[in-house]
Coordinates of C-alpha atoms in Angstrom, one line a residue:
M1 CA -137.5 6.6 88.4
K2 CA -134.5 4.5 89.6
R3 CA -133.9 3.5 93.3
K4 CA -131.0 1.8 94.7
T5 CA -132.7 -1.0 96.8
L6 CA -129.9 -1.3 99.3
F7 CA -130.2 2.4 100.0
V8 CA -133.8 2.6 101.0
L9 CA -135.4 -0.2 102.9
C10 CA -139.0 -1.1 102.2
L11 CA -141.2 0.6 104.7
L12 CA -142.9 -2.5 105.8
S13 CA -139.7 -4.3 106.8
A14 CA -137.9 -1.2 108.2
L15 CA -140.5 0.2 110.4
V16 CA -141.9 -1.4 113.6
M17 CA -145.1 -2.7 112.1
A18 CA -148.6 -2.6 113.2
G19 CA -150.4 -4.5 115.9
C20 CA -150.3 -4.0 119.5
S21 CA -147.6 -6.7 119.9
R22 CA -145.7 -4.8 117.2
K23 CA -145.1 -7.7 115.1
N24 CA -145.2 -7.7 111.3
T25 CA -148.8 -8.4 110.6
E26 CA -149.0 -7.2 107.0
S27 CA -151.7 -9.6 105.8
A28 CA -154.8 -9.1 103.8
V29 CA -157.5 -7.1 105.6
P30 CA -159.7 -9.8 107.4
D31 CA -163.3 -10.0 106.9
S32 CA -163.9 -9.3 110.6
V33 CA -162.3 -9.2 114.0
T34 CA -163.0 -12.4 115.8
E35 CA -163.7 -13.2 119.5
E36 CA -162.2 -16.5 120.5
N37 CA -162.9 -19.0 123.2
G38 CA -160.6 -22.0 123.4
G39 CA -159.7 -21.9 119.8
E40 CA -163.3 -21.6 118.6
T41 CA -164.2 -18.7 116.5
G42 CA -167.5 -17.0 116.9
N43 CA -169.9 -16.5 114.1
V44 CA -169.5 -13.4 112.0
S45 CA -172.4 -11.5 110.2
Q46 CA -172.0 -10.3 106.6
G47 CA -171.7 -6.7 108.0
G48 CA -168.6 -7.6 109.9
E49 CA -170.2 -7.5 113.5
T50 CA -168.9 -10.1 115.9
E51 CA -170.7 -12.3 118.2
E52 CA -169.6 -12.1 121.8
V53 CA -168.5 -15.6 122.9
S54 CA -165.7 -14.6 125.4
D55 CA -163.8 -11.8 126.9
E56 CA -160.8 -12.3 124.5
L57 CA -160.4 -10.3 121.3
T58 CA -158.1 -10.8 118.4
F59 CA -157.2 -8.6 115.5
R60 CA -155.6 -10.2 112.4
G61 CA -154.6 -13.1 114.5
E62 CA -153.0 -11.1 117.3
K63 CA -154.7 -11.4 120.8
L64 CA -155.7 -8.0 122.3
S65 CA -155.6 -7.7 126.1
G66 CA -155.7 -5.0 128.8
E67 CA -155.7 -1.5 127.7
D68 CA -155.5 -2.6 124.0
A69 CA -158.7 -4.6 124.1
V70 CA -160.6 -1.8 125.9
L71 CA -159.4 0.7 123.3
F72 CA -160.4 -1.5 120.5
S73 CA -163.9 -2.0 122.0
E74 CA -164.5 1.7 122.5
I75 CA -163.6 2.4 118.9
K76 CA -165.8 -0.5 117.7
E77 CA -168.7 0.8 119.6
A78 CA -168.4 4.3 118.6
A79 CA -167.7 3.7 114.9
G80 CA -170.4 1.2 114.4
A81 CA -168.4 -0.3 111.5
E82 CA -165.9 -3.0 111.0
I83 CA -162.4 -2.0 112.1
L84 CA -160.0 -2.5 109.3
L85 CA -156.9 -1.0 110.7
F86 CA -155.9 -0.9 114.3
D87 CA -152.6 -0.1 116.1
C88 CA -151.8 0.6 119.8
A89 CA -148.8 2.2 121.3
D90 CA -147.6 4.7 123.9
Y91 CA -147.5 7.4 121.3
D92 CA -146.7 10.3 123.4
G93 CA -144.4 8.4 125.8
D94 CA -146.3 9.1 128.9
G95 CA -146.7 5.5 130.0
N96 CA -150.3 5.2 128.8
R97 CA -151.3 3.4 125.6
E98 CA -153.4 5.0 122.8
A99 CA -155.0 3.5 119.6
F100 CA -155.5 4.7 116.2
A101 CA -157.9 2.8 113.8
F102 CA -159.7 2.9 110.6
A103 CA -163.3 1.7 110.4
G104 CA -165.4 1.1 107.3
V105 CA -165.5 -1.2 104.4
N106 CA -163.0 -3.0 102.4
N107 CA -163.5 -2.5 98.6
D108 CA -161.1 -5.0 97.0
G109 CA -158.1 -3.6 98.9
I110 CA -159.2 0.0 99.0
L111 CA -160.5 1.0 102.5
E112 CA -163.3 3.3 102.7
G113 CA -164.5 4.9 105.9
Q114 CA -163.0 7.0 108.8
R115 CA -160.0 7.2 111.1
W116 CA -160.5 6.9 114.8
F117 CA -158.5 7.6 117.9
A118 CA -159.0 6.3 121.4
G119 CA -157.3 7.4 124.5
A120 CA -157.9 8.6 128.1
E121 CA -161.0 10.6 126.9
G122 CA -162.5 7.7 125.0
A123 CA -163.0 7.3 121.2
A124 CA -163.5 9.9 118.7
P125 CA -163.2 10.3 114.8
L126 CA -160.2 12.1 113.5
K127 CA -161.4 15.1 111.6
N128 CA -160.5 15.1 107.9
G129 CA -161.9 18.5 107.1
G130 CA -165.4 17.2 106.3
E131 CA -167.9 14.4 106.5
A132 CA -166.9 12.8 103.3
A133 CA -165.5 9.1 103.4
E134 CA -161.7 8.7 103.4
Y135 CA -159.9 6.2 101.3
L136 CA -156.8 4.4 102.4
Q137 CA -154.6 1.6 101.2
D138 CA -154.2 -1.5 103.3
K139 CA -151.0 -0.1 104.9
R140 CA -150.2 1.0 108.4
A141 CA -147.3 1.1 110.9
V142 CA -146.3 2.4 114.2
V143 CA -143.3 4.5 113.4
E144 CA -141.1 4.9 116.6
T145 CA -138.9 7.9 117.1
P146 CA -135.6 8.1 119.0
E147 CA -137.4 10.0 121.8
N148 CA -139.7 7.3 123.1
T149 CA -142.6 8.6 121.1
A150 CA -144.3 7.2 118.0
F151 CA -146.5 8.1 115.0
W152 CA -149.2 6.2 113.2
Y153 CA -148.7 5.8 109.5
T154 CA -151.2 5.1 106.8
E155 CA -151.2 5.7 103.1
S156 CA -154.1 7.4 101.3
D157 CA -155.5 6.2 98.0
G158 CA -156.3 8.8 95.6
G159 CA -156.1 6.9 92.4
G160 CA -153.0 8.0 90.6
A161 CA -151.6 9.9 93.6
T162 CA -151.2 8.9 97.2
S163 CA -150.2 10.7 100.4
S164 CA -148.5 9.4 103.5
L165 CA -150.5 10.2 106.7
L166 CA -148.9 10.4 110.1
W167 CA -150.7 11.1 113.3
G168 CA -149.1 11.5 116.8
V169 CA -150.3 12.3 120.3
S170 CA -149.4 15.2 122.5
D171 CA -150.9 15.7 126.0
K172 CA -153.2 12.8 125.3
V173 CA -154.7 14.7 122.3
P174 CA -154.1 13.3 118.7
Y175 CA -152.5 15.7 116.1
E176 CA -151.5 15.4 112.5
S177 CA -147.8 15.6 111.8
V178 CA -146.5 18.5 109.8
L179 CA -145.2 15.8 107.2
S180 CA -148.7 14.3 106.8
G181 CA -150.0 14.6 103.2
K182 CA -146.9 16.3 101.9
G183 CA -145.4 13.2 100.1
E184 CA -145.9 9.5 99.5
A185 CA -144.3 6.1 100.4
F186 CA -143.0 7.2 103.9
T187 CA -139.8 5.2 104.6
V188 CA -137.1 4.8 107.0
T189 CA -133.5 3.8 106.1
E190 CA -131.0 1.7 108.0
D191 CA -129.5 4.9 109.6
G192 CA -132.8 6.2 110.9
T193 CA -133.4 8.8 108.1
Y194 CA -137.0 9.3 107.4
I195 CA -137.9 9.7 103.7
L196 CA -141.0 11.1 102.0
Y197 CA -141.1 10.9 98.3
Q198 CA -142.0 14.0 96.3
S199 CA -144.3 13.5 93.4
S200 CA -144.3 15.9 90.6
T201 CA -144.7 16.4 86.9
D202 CA -141.3 17.6 85.9
A203 CA -139.6 15.0 83.9
R204 CA -139.9 17.4 81.1
E205 CA -139.2 21.0 81.1
E206 CA -142.7 22.0 80.0
G207 CA -144.1 20.2 83.1
T208 CA -145.1 16.8 81.9
G209 CA -143.9 13.3 83.1
R210 CA -144.6 12.2 86.6
T211 CA -141.5 11.7 88.8
V212 CA -140.9 10.6 92.5
K213 CA -137.8 11.9 94.3
P214 CA -136.7 11.3 97.9
C215 CA -136.7 14.1 100.4
Y216 CA -134.8 13.5 103.7
F217 CA -135.7 14.1 107.4
Y218 CA -134.7 13.3 110.9
Y219 CA -136.5 13.6 114.3
E220 CA -135.1 15.7 117.1
N221 CA -136.6 17.7 120.1
G222 CA -140.1 16.6 119.4
S223 CA -140.2 17.5 115.6
F224 CA -139.3 16.3 112.2
H225 CA -136.6 18.4 110.5
E226 CA -135.7 18.3 106.9
Y227 CA -132.1 18.0 106.1
G228 CA -131.3 21.5 104.7
A229 CA -130.0 22.3 101.2
M230 CA -127.3 24.8 100.5
A231 CA -126.8 26.0 96.8
V232 CA -123.3 25.7 95.5
G233 CA -121.8 26.8 92.2
Q234 CA -120.5 24.2 89.6
D235 CA -116.8 25.4 90.3
S236 CA -117.2 24.7 94.0
F237 CA -118.7 21.4 93.4
L238 CA -116.2 20.2 90.9
G239 CA -113.4 21.2 93.5
L240 CA -114.6 18.4 95.7
P241 CA -112.8 15.0 95.4
G242 CA -114.8 12.7 93.1
A243 CA -117.1 15.3 91.8
A244 CA -115.7 15.5 88.4
E245 CA -116.1 11.7 88.0
C246 CA -119.8 11.9 89.1
F247 CA -120.6 14.6 86.6
A248 CA -118.4 13.6 83.6
P249 CA -120.7 10.9 82.0
Y250 CA -123.6 13.3 82.1
E251 CA -121.6 16.2 80.7
A252 CA -120.3 13.9 77.9
D253 CA -124.0 13.0 77.1
G254 CA -124.9 16.6 76.7
Y255 CA -126.4 17.5 80.1
W256 CA -125.8 20.8 81.7
V257 CA -126.1 21.9 85.3
R258 CA -129.4 23.7 86.4
D259 CA -128.4 23.8 90.1
I260 CA -126.4 21.9 92.7
H261 CA -127.3 21.6 96.5
I262 CA -125.4 20.0 99.4
R263 CA -127.8 18.3 101.9
G264 CA -127.3 18.5 105.6
N265 CA -126.9 14.7 105.7
G266 CA -123.9 14.7 103.5
L267 CA -125.5 14.1 100.0
V268 CA -125.0 16.3 97.1
Q269 CA -127.8 16.5 94.5
L270 CA -127.3 17.7 91.0
N271 CA -130.2 18.8 88.9
L272 CA -129.3 18.4 85.3
R273 CA -131.0 19.1 82.0
K274 CA -130.6 17.9 78.5
E275 CA -132.9 19.5 75.8
D276 CA -136.3 19.4 77.6
R277 CA -135.4 16.4 80.0
N278 CA -134.7 16.8 83.8
V279 CA -132.9 14.4 85.9
N280 CA -131.3 14.6 89.4
V281 CA -128.2 12.8 90.5
T282 CA -127.5 12.1 94.1
C283 CA -123.9 11.7 95.3
A284 CA -122.7 10.5 98.6
W285 CA -119.4 10.9 100.5
K286 CA -117.6 7.5 100.6
D287 CA -113.9 6.8 101.3
G288 CA -112.9 10.5 101.2
K289 CA -114.6 11.4 98.0
L290 CA -118.0 11.8 96.2
S291 CA -119.5 8.9 94.3
K292 CA -122.7 8.4 92.5
E293 CA -125.5 7.1 94.7
E294 CA -128.6 7.1 92.6
E295 CA -130.3 8.9 89.7
N296 CA -134.0 9.9 89.4
D297 CA -136.1 11.8 86.8
G298 CA -137.2 15.3 87.6
I299 CA -135.9 18.1 89.8
A300 CA -134.8 17.5 93.4
G301 CA -135.4 20.1 96.0
L302 CA -136.6 20.8 99.5
L303 CA -140.1 19.6 100.3
V304 CA -141.1 21.3 103.6
G305 CA -139.1 24.5 103.6
E306 CA -140.2 25.5 107.1
L307 CA -138.6 22.3 108.5
A308 CA -135.2 22.7 106.8
S309 CA -132.5 22.7 109.2
A310 CA -129.1 24.4 109.0
E311 CA -127.4 21.9 111.0
W312 CA -124.7 19.7 109.5
H313 CA -125.1 15.9 110.1
G314 CA -122.8 14.6 107.3
P315 CA -119.1 13.6 107.5
E316 CA -116.2 15.9 108.5
G317 CA -113.9 17.3 105.8
A318 CA -114.1 19.2 102.6
L319 CA -117.9 18.8 102.2
Q320 CA -118.5 20.1 105.6
Q321 CA -116.3 23.0 105.0
L322 CA -118.1 23.9 101.8
W323 CA -121.5 23.7 103.6
E324 CA -120.4 25.9 106.4
K325 CA -119.1 28.5 103.9
R326 CA -122.4 28.4 102.0
R327 CA -124.4 28.6 105.3
A328 CA -122.5 31.7 106.3
A329 CA -123.3 33.3 103.0
E330 CA -126.9 32.4 103.4
E331 CA -127.1 33.8 106.9
A332 CA -125.8 37.1 105.5
D333 CA -127.8 37.1 102.3
G334 CA -131.1 35.7 103.6
I335 CA -133.6 33.3 102.1
A336 CA -134.5 33.3 98.4
V337 CA -135.8 30.0 97.3
E338 CA -136.6 29.5 93.6
M339 CA -139.7 27.1 93.3
E340 CA -140.3 24.8 90.3
P341 CA -143.6 25.2 88.5
A342 CA -144.4 21.5 88.7
Q343 CA -143.7 21.1 92.4
A344 CA -145.5 21.9 95.6
A345 CA -143.6 23.7 98.4
W346 CA -144.6 24.2 102.0
Y347 CA -143.8 27.4 103.8
D348 CA -145.5 29.4 106.5
L349 CA -146.8 32.5 104.9
D350 CA -149.1 33.8 107.6
G351 CA -147.0 33.1 110.7
D352 CA -149.4 30.6 112.3
G353 CA -146.8 27.9 112.5
V354 CA -148.4 25.7 109.9
P355 CA -146.8 25.5 106.4
E356 CA -149.0 26.5 103.5
E357 CA -148.9 24.5 100.3
I358 CA -147.6 26.8 97.5
R359 CA -147.9 26.0 93.8
Y360 CA -147.6 27.9 90.5
T361 CA -148.3 27.2 87.0
V362 CA -147.0 29.0 83.9
R363 CA -149.1 29.2 80.6
T364 CA -146.7 28.6 77.8
G365 CA -147.1 30.8 74.7
E366 CA -148.6 29.3 71.4
D367 CA -145.1 29.0 69.9
M368 CA -143.8 27.1 73.0
Y369 CA -141.5 30.0 73.7
G370 CA -141.9 32.4 76.7
A371 CA -145.2 32.5 78.7
D372 CA -148.5 34.0 78.3
G373 CA -149.2 34.3 82.0
M374 CA -149.1 32.5 85.3
E375 CA -151.1 31.8 88.4
V376 CA -150.2 31.2 92.1
S377 CA -152.3 29.0 94.4
I378 CA -152.1 28.5 98.1
D379 CA -153.7 25.4 99.6
G380 CA -155.2 24.6 96.4
K381 CA -156.9 28.0 95.9
T382 CA -155.8 30.6 93.1
V383 CA -154.7 33.7 94.9
W384 CA -153.0 35.7 92.1
E385 CA -152.7 35.5 88.4
T386 CA -151.6 37.6 85.4
D387 CA -152.1 37.4 81.6
Q388 CA -149.0 39.4 80.9
A389 CA -146.8 37.8 78.4
V390 CA -143.0 37.5 78.8
S391 CA -140.5 36.4 76.4
I392 CA -138.5 34.0 78.5
G393 CA -140.8 32.9 81.5
Y394 CA -141.9 33.3 85.1
Q395 CA -140.2 32.2 88.3
L396 CA -141.8 32.1 91.8
L397 CA -139.5 32.7 94.8
V398 CA -140.1 32.2 98.5
V399 CA -138.3 35.0 100.3
D400 CA -138.1 36.2 104.0
L401 CA -138.2 40.1 104.2
D402 CA -138.4 40.1 108.0
R403 CA -136.7 37.3 109.9
N404 CA -138.5 38.3 113.2
D405 CA -142.1 38.0 112.1
G406 CA -142.2 34.3 111.5
K407 CA -143.7 34.7 107.9
K408 CA -142.3 34.2 104.5
E409 CA -143.3 36.2 101.4
L410 CA -143.4 35.4 97.7
A411 CA -141.9 37.1 94.7
V412 CA -142.9 36.8 91.0
Y413 CA -140.1 37.4 88.5
G414 CA -141.0 37.9 85.0
L415 CA -138.0 37.2 82.7
E416 CA -137.3 38.8 79.3
D417 CA -134.8 38.3 76.5
S418 CA -131.1 39.2 77.2
G419 CA -131.5 38.8 81.1
G420 CA -133.9 41.7 81.3
F421 CA -137.2 41.5 83.5
S422 CA -140.6 43.0 83.2
M423 CA -141.7 42.5 86.8
L424 CA -140.4 41.6 90.2
K425 CA -143.4 41.7 92.4
F426 CA -143.4 41.0 96.1
F427 CA -146.3 39.6 98.0
A428 CA -147.5 38.9 101.5
A429 CA -150.3 36.5 102.6
E430 CA -153.2 38.2 104.1
D431 CA -156.7 36.8 104.9
G432 CA -156.2 34.0 102.5
K433 CA -155.1 36.3 99.7
L434 CA -151.9 37.8 98.4
K435 CA -151.3 41.5 99.0
E436 CA -148.9 43.1 96.6
L437 CA -146.1 44.9 98.5
G438 CA -144.5 46.6 95.4
D439 CA -142.9 45.9 92.1
L440 CA -139.1 46.4 91.8
R441 CA -139.4 47.1 88.2
E442 CA -141.6 50.2 88.9
V443 CA -139.6 51.8 91.5
S444 CA -138.0 55.2 90.7
I445 CA -134.2 54.9 91.1
L446 CA -131.4 57.3 91.2
G447 CA -133.4 60.3 91.6
G448 CA -135.5 59.4 88.6
L449 CA -132.6 59.3 86.3
G450 CA -132.2 55.5 86.3
N451 CA -133.9 52.6 84.5
L452 CA -133.9 49.2 86.3
Y453 CA -134.1 46.8 83.5
R454 CA -131.6 44.1 84.4
I455 CA -130.2 42.6 87.7
G456 CA -126.8 41.0 88.0
V457 CA -126.0 37.9 89.9
F458 CA -125.3 38.8 93.7
D459 CA -123.6 35.6 94.7
F460 CA -121.9 33.6 91.9
D461 CA -121.6 30.5 94.0
S462 CA -125.3 30.2 94.6
G463 CA -126.4 32.1 91.5
R464 CA -128.8 34.3 93.4
M465 CA -129.5 37.9 92.3
M466 CA -130.7 39.5 95.6
R467 CA -129.4 40.0 99.1
L468 CA -132.3 39.9 101.7
P469 CA -130.8 40.5 105.1
G470 CA -134.2 40.0 106.8
D471 CA -134.6 43.6 108.0
G472 CA -137.1 44.7 105.4
S473 CA -134.5 45.7 102.7
I474 CA -133.2 44.3 99.5
E475 CA -129.8 44.8 97.9
I476 CA -129.1 44.2 94.2
W477 CA -126.5 44.9 91.5
A478 CA -128.3 46.9 88.8
D479 CA -126.9 46.7 85.2
T480 CA -126.1 50.1 83.8
P481 CA -129.3 52.0 85.0
V482 CA -127.8 55.3 83.6
F483 CA -126.0 54.9 80.4
A484 CA -123.1 57.3 79.2
E485 CA -121.2 56.5 76.2
G486 CA -118.0 57.7 77.8
L487 CA -118.3 55.1 80.7
G488 CA -119.9 52.0 78.9
S489 CA -121.5 49.2 80.8
Y490 CA -121.1 48.7 84.6
Y491 CA -123.0 47.4 87.7
V492 CA -124.1 49.6 90.6
K493 CA -125.3 48.4 93.9
L494 CA -128.7 49.6 94.9
D495 CA -130.8 49.0 98.1
F496 CA -134.5 49.2 98.7
V497 CA -136.8 49.3 101.7
F498 CA -140.4 48.2 102.1
G499 CA -142.7 50.6 103.7
G500 CA -146.4 51.4 103.9
S501 CA -146.5 53.1 100.4
G502 CA -144.6 50.3 98.8
I503 CA -140.8 49.9 97.8
A504 CA -138.5 52.9 97.8
Q505 CA -134.8 53.1 96.7
T506 CA -132.5 54.2 99.5
E507 CA -130.7 57.4 98.2
R508 CA -127.0 57.6 98.8
Q509 CA -124.2 60.2 98.3
E510 CA -122.3 57.7 96.2
Y511 CA -123.0 54.1 95.0
D512 CA -120.7 51.2 94.9
M513 CA -120.0 50.0 91.5
K514 CA -118.3 46.9 89.7
V515 CA -116.8 46.5 86.3
P516 CA -117.4 43.7 85.6
L517 CA -119.5 42.1 88.2
T518 CA -117.5 38.9 88.7
G519 CA -114.9 38.6 91.4
G520 CA -111.9 38.7 89.0
E521 CA -109.7 41.6 88.1
P522 CA -111.5 45.0 87.7
Y523 CA -111.8 46.5 84.3
L524 CA -108.8 48.8 83.3
Y525 CA -109.9 52.2 81.7
T526 CA -107.0 53.7 79.7
A527 CA -107.1 57.4 79.2
Q528 CA -106.7 58.6 75.7
Q529 CA -106.5 62.3 76.5
P530 CA -105.8 64.2 79.8
I531 CA -108.8 63.7 82.1
P532 CA -109.3 66.1 85.2
F533 CA -110.2 64.6 88.5
Y534 CA -111.4 66.5 91.6
S535 CA -111.3 65.8 95.4
T536 CA -115.1 66.0 95.7
R537 CA -118.1 65.3 93.3
E538 CA -119.2 69.0 93.9
E539 CA -115.9 70.4 92.5
C540 CA -116.3 68.6 89.0
L541 CA -118.1 71.6 87.4
S542 CA -116.3 74.6 88.9
G543 CA -113.4 73.5 91.2
E544 CA -109.7 73.0 90.5
P545 CA -108.6 69.5 89.6
S546 CA -106.6 67.7 92.1
F547 CA -104.8 65.7 89.3
F548 CA -105.0 64.8 85.7
A549 CA -104.9 61.3 84.3
A550 CA -102.4 61.4 81.5
P551 CA -102.9 59.6 78.1
G552 CA -102.1 56.0 78.5
E553 CA -102.6 56.0 82.3
Q554 CA -105.0 53.3 83.6
L555 CA -107.7 53.6 86.2
N556 CA -110.5 51.5 87.9
C557 CA -114.0 52.6 88.9
A558 CA -114.8 52.8 92.5
A559 CA -118.2 54.6 92.9
L560 CA -120.7 56.8 91.0
T561 CA -123.6 59.3 91.4
P562 CA -125.9 60.4 88.5
A563 CA -125.5 63.9 87.3
A564 CA -128.2 64.2 84.7
E565 CA -129.5 62.3 81.7
N566 CA -126.6 60.5 80.1
Q567 CA -124.2 62.0 82.5
I568 CA -122.5 60.5 85.5
Y569 CA -120.1 61.5 88.3
V570 CA -117.6 58.7 88.7
K571 CA -114.9 58.1 91.3
M572 CA -111.9 56.5 89.7
R573 CA -108.7 55.1 91.3
R574 CA -105.2 55.4 89.7
T575 CA -103.7 51.9 89.4
G576 CA -100.2 53.3 89.9
T577 CA -100.7 55.3 93.1
G578 CA -104.1 54.3 94.4
E579 CA -105.1 58.0 94.4
E580 CA -108.8 58.6 94.0
G581 CA -110.8 61.4 92.4
W582 CA -114.1 62.3 90.9
T583 CA -114.8 63.2 87.2
V584 CA -117.9 63.7 85.2
L585 CA -118.5 61.4 82.1
S586 CA -121.0 61.7 79.4
D587 CA -121.2 60.6 75.8
T588 CA -117.7 62.0 75.0
Q589 CA -115.3 59.3 74.6
V590 CA -112.2 60.0 76.9
F591 CA -111.0 56.4 77.2
A592 CA -109.5 54.3 74.5
E593 CA -112.0 51.6 75.1
T594 CA -115.1 51.2 77.4
P595 CA -116.8 47.9 78.4
G596 CA -120.1 46.8 76.9
W597 CA -122.4 43.8 77.2
G598 CA -125.9 42.9 76.9

């Protein structure tokens, strides 16, 4: 991983560091805390206990007095062990000081023991989910916020993986920050941005190669917020000043774009792939254009989705305009976040206000193509798995089916050759398990006459395939669910609702259609023989035509309704006059040419 050292300050020099006087005291962990009298140091036993020779305490060379000394003594007495880390501050901004500490033993720089807190109610250990000892690195800091509060930072030691731990105080009670344990190397930049580094095994497409990527946060209204990310298409990105220059070297080297996101802090991140290697490139807005800021291995994304903000904090101009355009689209289309199999993501699945850790793994086929199955875990526990093989792979999406219930749902998408899919299952968390809400692939559509085998892209700028307005419904563009040779390929808009019995397609008198799906000019159907058109669909079989399309006349499709197997009622529009009418199409070829794909 590459980092620009001028962009990110080292934590220990950027944060207000530990010690009750808040001076930089980053030194080796002492053998003990000493009590001093006129410059003489009291004797220290091998266990780290001190001998009382005066009322004056020091910790790592800094004198403790007043509230700080009292808090230190309370923790020391309650812990019955050597205090290795200790920091005092007014963490909740109420005018009273509190203390966090770590007591135990120092094993060659790895601290083993337990975290403690002392405040108005005395000293007590911080619960870590059990009685097992904790292991920390010899790092700590008092992290101040713009709102006159602070957090205690430490870094766990888990061998090859570490986690940044953040504790605050609210109403005199200690609590663990929502950021705690979700990344590593907690850092603050010159402009006050908080950074957590996301560790994943995503340097290679098959899920190998550890990478570390920055994720960006700010603090406001008593909470950390992640700068949000809006997906944009490659064409929209390349329309920004300087964007083409940022991408050109990678394009020339054979990289292609996986996805692009604008961050709420004004950064643009490109996730690129070449063969099986993944890299992400961060661009920043400088002097009226984008310029490359840094490059990291792996795939960049949101870390704690529940904290993602839709607010813009970047510069004014073209970048902000594109952000606001994409934000309006997401507001209308809802949330559908595609997860990466090698990364963890945090979203609230049960509505308790605490994000769950979500991961999934895909079992690759023996020939390294496709997948032989997948499994989904929540907070480290496997909650769903399948052995169904798919020819392309699996995706896990975080979606929001109901914007008012405070919960997110999951969707499992099984991809097949030629853009088809074998499953699109939706799940809700319930009692620590996943409850299946239904599988879109299995839903009866168009009165039982249709076959939902492929879904088109709903929004080409973001690449998403579903609209989820948050009212318990889904909208998609289905690819040719009923085929008639006389019409060819097309896309039709279908919507579905979730209910107690699963997913059901909403039946309509007529369905919007597009040929093709893109936002370009609609396909022109050229009549090769006279074609009768009727004012209503019901008149197609027995009524009088309202007009005939003459040979050579061109028409566009407007809507359709299935009539029978391989037979479709189609509303078409004359390009010359705009007049609309219905006709019925089957396998009989009445147009000079019909569109086909897939």
